[in-house]
Amino acid sequence: MSQRKDLIIIGNGMVGHHFVDTFRALNGADQWRIHIIGEERHSAYDRVHLSEYFQGRSHSDLALGTSEGYQQAGIAAHLGTRVERIDRAAHTVLLSDGEELCYDKLVLATGSYPFVPPIPGHDAERCFVYRTLDDLDAIRSAADQGKTGVVIGGGLLGLEAANALTSLGLTTEVIEFAPRLMPVQLDATAGTVLKDKIEALGVRVHTDTATQQIETLNDGRLRLHFADGEPLETDVLVFSAGIRPRDELARQAGLKVGERGGVCIDNHGRTSDNDIYAIGEVALWDERIFGLVAPGYRMAETVAAHLEGCDSPFLGADMSTKLKLLGVDVGAIGDAHGTTPGTLSFRYHNEAKQQYKKIVTSADGKRLLGAILVGDNSAYDSLLQYYLNDIALPAEPDSLILPSASAAPALGPDALPDSATICSCMNVTKGGIVTAIDGGCCSVAEVKAETRASSSCGGCAAMLKNLVDATLEARGVEVDHSLCEHFSYTRQALYHLVQVEQIKTFDELIRRHGRGHGCDICKPAVASILASHWNEGVHDAAHVKLQDTNDTFLANMQKDGTYSIVPRIAGGEITPDKLLVIGQVAKDYRLYTKITGGQRIDLFGAQLHQLPEIWQRLIDAGFETGHAYGKALRTVKSCVGSTWCRYGQQDSVGMAILLENRYKGLRAPHKIKFAVSGCTRECAEAQSKDIGVIATENGWNLYVCGNGGMKPRHADLFATDLDDVHLIRTIDRLLMFYVRTADRLQRTARWMESLEGGLDYLTDVILNDCLNLGEELDQQMARIVDTYQCEWKATLEDEQKLKRFRTFVNSPAGDDNILFVEERDQIRPATHEEKNRLIASA
Amino acid sequence: MTVQTQNLKWVQLCQRGDLVAESGVAARLEDQQLALFYLPDENRVYAIDNHDPFSQANVLARGLIGDLHGEWVVASPIYKQHFRLTDGQCLEASEVQLKTWPARLNNNNVEIALAL
Ligand SMILES: Cc1cc2nc3c(=O)[nH]c(=O)nc-3n(C[C@H](O)[C@H](O)[C@H](O)COP(=O)(O)OP(=O)(O)OC[C@H]3O[C@@H](n4cnc5c(N)ncnc54)[C@H](O)[C@@H]3O)c2cc1C
C-alpha cells in the first residue's frame, strides 16, 4: 500500500466545502489524508442565503457540511480553529490551538472579509459587519432593543443587509458614497429607479453622502456626521463597503499577491508555490477577484481535477447577477455600462411602473454585450442565454425588453446549444440535463436530484423547468401534473424534494419550488409529506397554518361545526372499565355515540372548547388518540381468533393490536385501513382493506391494496405463510413505499394500479428489493415508529397549543347556534327548521 | 374600500396574541360571530362573517387560508367553497358575498370598525 499524502484546506466556507465535496466525488480522497481548518465555529454553510437566518432558518438548515459528515468521510475537520502561519520550507501549518500539521498540498480557501472604512469611531460597540452567522447573532441582539438601523454601503450586499435590518423591525436608512446605488452594476437611471422603489418601501437612501465621523452617545446609540447634511442617529450600524481578500497567510508566507490584494493563481488554481493552490474569493485570476460563489466553485473543481492529474482549466467566469433586493427585481448581465467603443444601447423606462431595462449590443446590433434590469426581471433568463452563448439577437433587439401585446420573444429551450449553461452555480449545461432525461429522469425534481442543477441559488429554476418540460414533451411524455396553482409538481415529486433537500417547512418548500402563499390543496398535502418524512408533531408552530380543521383540532368536524371524537381501541379489543369511561364521558358531555365500521366508538357533538376537557378524561383513563381525523392509519379490524374461536388458526386479535400499535400515527397520502382474520372464513373482511392479513396453519397470508368505499377493490394476495417478523417487515416496506410515492389522496388500490407494472412491479420492489430500497424503507419506518407520540397527550401538556381550542377568543361561551334535538334517545343536530322553531320558542 | 374614518368606531375584540399566524380564530361581538385572519408578514388582520352560508354552520374561522389567483381567500372547512378575505366574495357562487369589517392592529389590540 502506498503512503497516503496530506492535503490541507484552509477555510471551511462555501468554496472550501465545495472543493472537498468535488474532490471526494473524483475518488481522489482515497490517496489522501484530508484536513479542513475553519476559523468559524460553524461548519460550512450557505452564505448566499445568510439573510434567511433572520427568517428563522438555523445553522443546520443552511449547513452545507457537518462535522459528523466530515468525520464519516474520514476527514479531519478542525472547526473554530485558525491557521496562524504557513511554513513553506517545512511544509507545515501552525494552528491557533498550537497544533502543527504537515502538508503535501495546501489549498487556500480563506474567502474575504468585509472592508470597514477607517472612519473615526468605526469600532464602536454598535458597529457591525454582515458576513457570518456570528455577525448576524450580534446584529440581532443589538437590534432587540433598538428601533433604527443604518447601513453604510449601497451595493448589492448593503441592500441585502438593509433588508435584513428591516426584517428585524428596524427603520433602516442606507448611506452610499457614490452618486447612485449599486454603482458597479447599474447606470444612473437604473440607480434612480432602484432608489425610488426602495424608498417607497420605507428605506431611506442617501447617495453622494460621505460619513466623516461616528460618535457614540452616552446611551450607546450612534450619531453619524456627514461631510454635508444633518447628522443621523441610529441604534445599529452595519458596514457593507465592499470585501477584501483574506490573503494575510499568503502574504506572510511570501506568495505572490496582487497589488490590491488577492493571491495570484494560474489557470490551474496554483499560486506562485506549486504545492499551494488558492480558490474562491481569496484568489486573484487575471487581475480579477470573483465575489460570487459560482466562479469559486469552478476554481474548486479545477483544483480538484488538477490534484488528480487532470486538466480542467479555470478560464474566468461570468459575473451576471439576478436578485431580489428588498422585494425589488434587479438584474445585471455582462458589461452594461457600454464601455466597449462603438456599442449600441437600447433603453426602456416606465416611470409609472418604476421599471427600467437596458441592453447594450455590438455595433451591428447582433450580439448582446450587457444588460441592466430594474423592477422586472422577466427578460433576464433569455438575455443571459443570448449573452453567454453568443446567440444572434433578433432583428429588433429592443423587442427583448419592450412590453408588447404578445409577450416578448423568450428564448425557447430549443434555441439553445447543448453547451449552454443553465445552472451556473452547479455548472450544469443543457446537454447535461438532456442526458439526465435520457437516463430516465422524468420530472424537474428528478433532474435536480440527478444533476444538482438549481440546487444552489435557484435563479435558474424557471429556465430549468422550461427545458425539462420541453425535452419531456419532445419525447412524448405528458407533463403537467401540477398539484395546484402554487406547485408545478406532483405529491411524489414534492416528497422527493423534501427528502433530497432536507426541507423542513412549508415556507421553505414554497419559496424554493413554488409560488404564492399556498392553498387548501397544497398546504395539507405538504403538511402530510413533512409529517411522513420528519414525523414532527402536526401542531408544531411552523405547521399550524397548514392543517385543515380536523388535523388542527385533532377531531372530525361534522356538518354543524361540532366535532366527533374517536379514541383508539386497537384491534377492537376493550376492557369493561374503559367502556364505562367512554359511556360516562358521553353522558356527562351529552354526546351521541355510535360503533364505527372499524370496531371502535365515535362520540359526536362536542364543541371546540370542550375537546381538551373530554380528552383529558380519556387520556387519564388510558386512551390514546385514534387519528380518525388524519390521513393516517385508522384501524386494524380483527375477528376474535384462535384464542376463543374453534376455527381460529392464529391469534388474530394479538396480531391486530401489534400492527395497530406499530403503525398508529403514520401520516400517508390517504387513510389506511387494515384487518386481520384468524382463518380463511375471513370474518374481519381483510380482503377489502389496504392491508389484509389472514391466518394460515403456518403463519400469515398478506393481501394488499384492497378497499371498500366508492370503488371497491379486492386486495391481491401478496405473500404467503409469513412468520410474524417477515409479515411486519413486508408491511413496513410496502407502507413506506406507498407513503413516499403515492399521489395526494390516492388510496393504495389506485396507487398500485397507477404504478407501471402494477402488482408485479410492487412485488419486485418490496419482496425482491429490486430498487435496493429495502433498508432505507426499514429505517424510515423505524424512525417513525420510534418517534410516535399521542398528539392529544402532547397537546394537553402545552398551554400554547391549548389556547387554540377556544370557540371564541373573546368569550368563554359556546356557539349558541349549535342546537340538538333527540332521536332514538340520543342527540342529533337540529335541522334548519327545527332551529328556527327552537329559537322562536325560547 | 373607501371608508371615511370619521364615520367609523373602532372596537377592540382581542389581543394580537390571541390570533394565530396565517390562520383564523373566531370572535364574538354581541350577536355576531367574526372570523379573524392574521397575516403577520403584512401585519394585517381580516375580519369576515364566521357563518358559512352553505353549511349554515359557524365555521369559517376554522378554514384554511391561502391565495387563489393572487388574492387571499379562506376555504370553508365543510364544503370547501372559497371566500375572498378582502370583500367576502364567494369565488364559486357570484351571488354569495359575506359581510366583512375593516380590521386593524392597533399596537397589540385587534380592532374592527363599526359604522356609526
Ligand atoms: C449576505 C451575503 C449574500 C451573498 N449573496 C450572494 C449571491 O446572491 N450570489 C453569489 O454568488 N454570492 C453571494 N455572496 C458571496 C458568497 O457568499 C461568496 O462568494 C462565497 O461565500 C465565497 O466563498 P469562499 O469559500 O471563497 O469564502 P467564505 O465563504 O467567506 O469562506 C472562507 C472561510 O475561511 C475562513 N478562514 C479565513 N481565514 C482563515 C484562517 N486563517 N484559518 C482558518 N479559516 C480561515 C473564514 O472564517 C471563512 O469561514 C453573498 C455573501 C454574503 C455575505
mmCIF file of C-alpha atoms and ligand atoms in Angstrom, chain A residues 10-16 37-40 45 47-51 81-84 109-112 130-132 156-157 160 246 248-249 279-282 290-295 321 323 457, ligand 1:
data_model
loop_
_atom_site.group_PDB
_atom_site.id
_atom_site.type_symbol
_atom_site.label_atom_id
_atom_site.label_comp_id
_atom_site.label_asym_id
_atom_site.label_seq_id
_atom_site.Cartn_x
_atom_site.Cartn_y
_atom_site.Cartn_z
ATOM 1 C CA ILE A 10 -7.619 26.296 4.957
ATOM 2 C CA GLY A 11 -11.094 27.784 5.238
ATOM 3 C CA ASN A 12 -14.343 25.885 5.625
ATOM 4 C CA GLY A 13 -16.542 28.334 3.735
ATOM 5 C CA MET A 14 -18.672 27.704 0.693
ATOM 6 C CA VAL A 15 -15.820 27.146 -1.719
ATOM 7 C CA GLY A 16 -13.651 25.150 0.680
ATOM 8 C CA ILE A 37 -9.298 24.008 9.077
ATOM 9 C CA GLY A 38 -12.055 26.533 9.580
ATOM 10 C CA GLU A 39 -11.939 29.576 11.758
ATOM 11 C CA GLU A 40 -15.682 29.881 12.219
ATOM 12 C CA TYR A 45 -22.966 26.950 5.455
ATOM 13 C CA ARG A 47 -23.575 32.201 2.953
ATOM 14 C CA VAL A 48 -25.521 33.242 -0.128
ATOM 15 C CA HIS A 49 -28.707 32.663 1.836
ATOM 16 C CA LEU A 50 -27.293 34.082 5.047
ATOM 17 C CA SER A 51 -30.144 36.549 5.455
ATOM 18 C CA THR A 81 -9.517 26.898 14.690
ATOM 19 C CA ARG A 82 -7.457 29.373 12.701
ATOM 20 C CA VAL A 83 -4.306 28.769 10.712
ATOM 21 C CA GLU A 84 -1.766 31.221 12.086
ATOM 22 C CA ALA A 109 -9.975 28.950 0.630
ATOM 23 C CA THR A 110 -9.990 31.742 3.136
ATOM 24 C CA GLY A 111 -12.548 33.907 1.353
ATOM 25 C CA SER A 112 -12.704 37.572 2.138
ATOM 26 C CA TYR A 130 -22.526 41.301 7.622
ATOM 27 C CA ARG A 131 -20.673 38.154 6.676
ATOM 28 C CA THR A 132 -21.014 35.315 9.187
ATOM 29 C CA LEU A 156 -25.549 44.509 -3.511
ATOM 30 C CA LEU A 157 -24.678 43.289 -0.034
ATOM 31 C CA GLU A 160 -29.325 42.909 1.406
ATOM 32 C CA ARG A 246 -8.158 37.331 3.250
ATOM 33 C CA GLU A 248 -2.757 37.571 5.105
ATOM 34 C CA LEU A 249 -1.442 33.984 5.334
ATOM 35 C CA ILE A 279 -9.695 29.168 -4.670
ATOM 36 C CA GLY A 280 -12.764 31.300 -4.064
ATOM 37 C CA GLU A 281 -12.855 34.918 -3.070
ATOM 38 C CA VAL A 282 -9.256 34.958 -1.881
ATOM 39 C CA PHE A 290 -14.596 36.958 -8.197
ATOM 40 C CA GLY A 291 -17.002 37.935 -5.446
ATOM 41 C CA LEU A 292 -19.638 35.349 -6.283
ATOM 42 C CA VAL A 293 -19.947 31.760 -5.344
ATOM 43 C CA ALA A 294 -20.211 30.170 -8.803
ATOM 44 C CA PRO A 295 -16.733 31.205 -10.008
ATOM 45 C CA THR A 321 -26.427 38.506 -11.272
ATOM 46 C CA LEU A 323 -31.621 39.163 -7.389
ATOM 47 C CA CYS A 457 -29.163 29.918 -5.694
HETATM 48 C C1 LIG C 1 -25.014 38.320 2.777
HETATM 49 C C2 LIG C 1 -24.324 37.733 1.596
HETATM 50 C C3 LIG C 1 -25.054 37.467 0.428
HETATM 51 C C4 LIG C 1 -24.425 36.918 -0.694
HETATM 52 N N1 LIG C 1 -25.178 36.679 -1.795
HETATM 53 C C5 LIG C 1 -24.589 36.112 -2.870
HETATM 54 C C6 LIG C 1 -25.340 35.789 -4.033
HETATM 55 O O1 LIG C 1 -26.558 36.046 -4.098
HETATM 56 N N2 LIG C 1 -24.729 35.170 -5.070
HETATM 57 C C7 LIG C 1 -23.391 34.866 -5.023
HETATM 58 O O2 LIG C 1 -22.866 34.279 -5.971
HETATM 59 N N3 LIG C 1 -22.636 35.184 -3.940
HETATM 60 C C8 LIG C 1 -23.198 35.796 -2.869
HETATM 61 N N4 LIG C 1 -22.432 36.111 -1.778
HETATM 62 C C9 LIG C 1 -20.993 35.855 -1.843
HETATM 63 C C10 LIG C 1 -20.655 34.416 -1.488
HETATM 64 O O3 LIG C 1 -21.145 34.111 -0.220
HETATM 65 C C11 LIG C 1 -19.182 34.216 -1.542
HETATM 66 O O4 LIG C 1 -18.768 34.412 -2.874
HETATM 67 C C12 LIG C 1 -18.726 32.838 -1.100
HETATM 68 O O5 LIG C 1 -19.117 32.577 0.207
HETATM 69 C C13 LIG C 1 -17.217 32.735 -1.226
HETATM 70 O O6 LIG C 1 -16.784 31.519 -0.689
HETATM 71 P P1 LIG C 1 -15.346 31.337 -0.072
HETATM 72 O O7 LIG C 1 -15.290 29.936 0.406
HETATM 73 O O8 LIG C 1 -14.364 31.850 -1.007
HETATM 74 O O9 LIG C 1 -15.346 32.310 1.177
HETATM 75 P P2 LIG C 1 -16.133 32.185 2.549
HETATM 76 O O10 LIG C 1 -17.469 31.580 2.323
HETATM 77 O O11 LIG C 1 -16.058 33.512 3.174
HETATM 78 O O12 LIG C 1 -15.293 31.165 3.391
HETATM 79 C C14 LIG C 1 -13.990 31.437 3.861
HETATM 80 C C15 LIG C 1 -13.833 30.774 5.208
HETATM 81 O O13 LIG C 1 -12.470 30.699 5.541
HETATM 82 C C16 LIG C 1 -12.302 31.012 6.907
HETATM 83 N N5 LIG C 1 -10.931 31.462 7.127
HETATM 84 C C17 LIG C 1 -10.346 32.604 6.700
HETATM 85 N N6 LIG C 1 -9.066 32.654 7.124
HETATM 86 C C18 LIG C 1 -8.825 31.532 7.827
HETATM 87 C C19 LIG C 1 -7.683 31.001 8.532
HETATM 88 N N7 LIG C 1 -6.533 31.663 8.570
HETATM 89 N N8 LIG C 1 -7.810 29.818 9.145
HETATM 90 C C20 LIG C 1 -8.980 29.126 9.110
HETATM 91 N N9 LIG C 1 -10.068 29.580 8.465
HETATM 92 C C21 LIG C 1 -9.996 30.763 7.828
HETATM 93 C C22 LIG C 1 -13.340 32.082 7.141
HETATM 94 O O14 LIG C 1 -13.655 32.201 8.517
HETATM 95 C C23 LIG C 1 -14.499 31.554 6.331
HETATM 96 O O15 LIG C 1 -15.316 30.695 7.080
HETATM 97 C C24 LIG C 1 -23.038 36.646 -0.651
HETATM 98 C C25 LIG C 1 -22.318 36.916 0.518
HETATM 99 C C26 LIG C 1 -22.934 37.454 1.630
HETATM 100 C C27 LIG C 1 -22.140 37.750 2.861
#
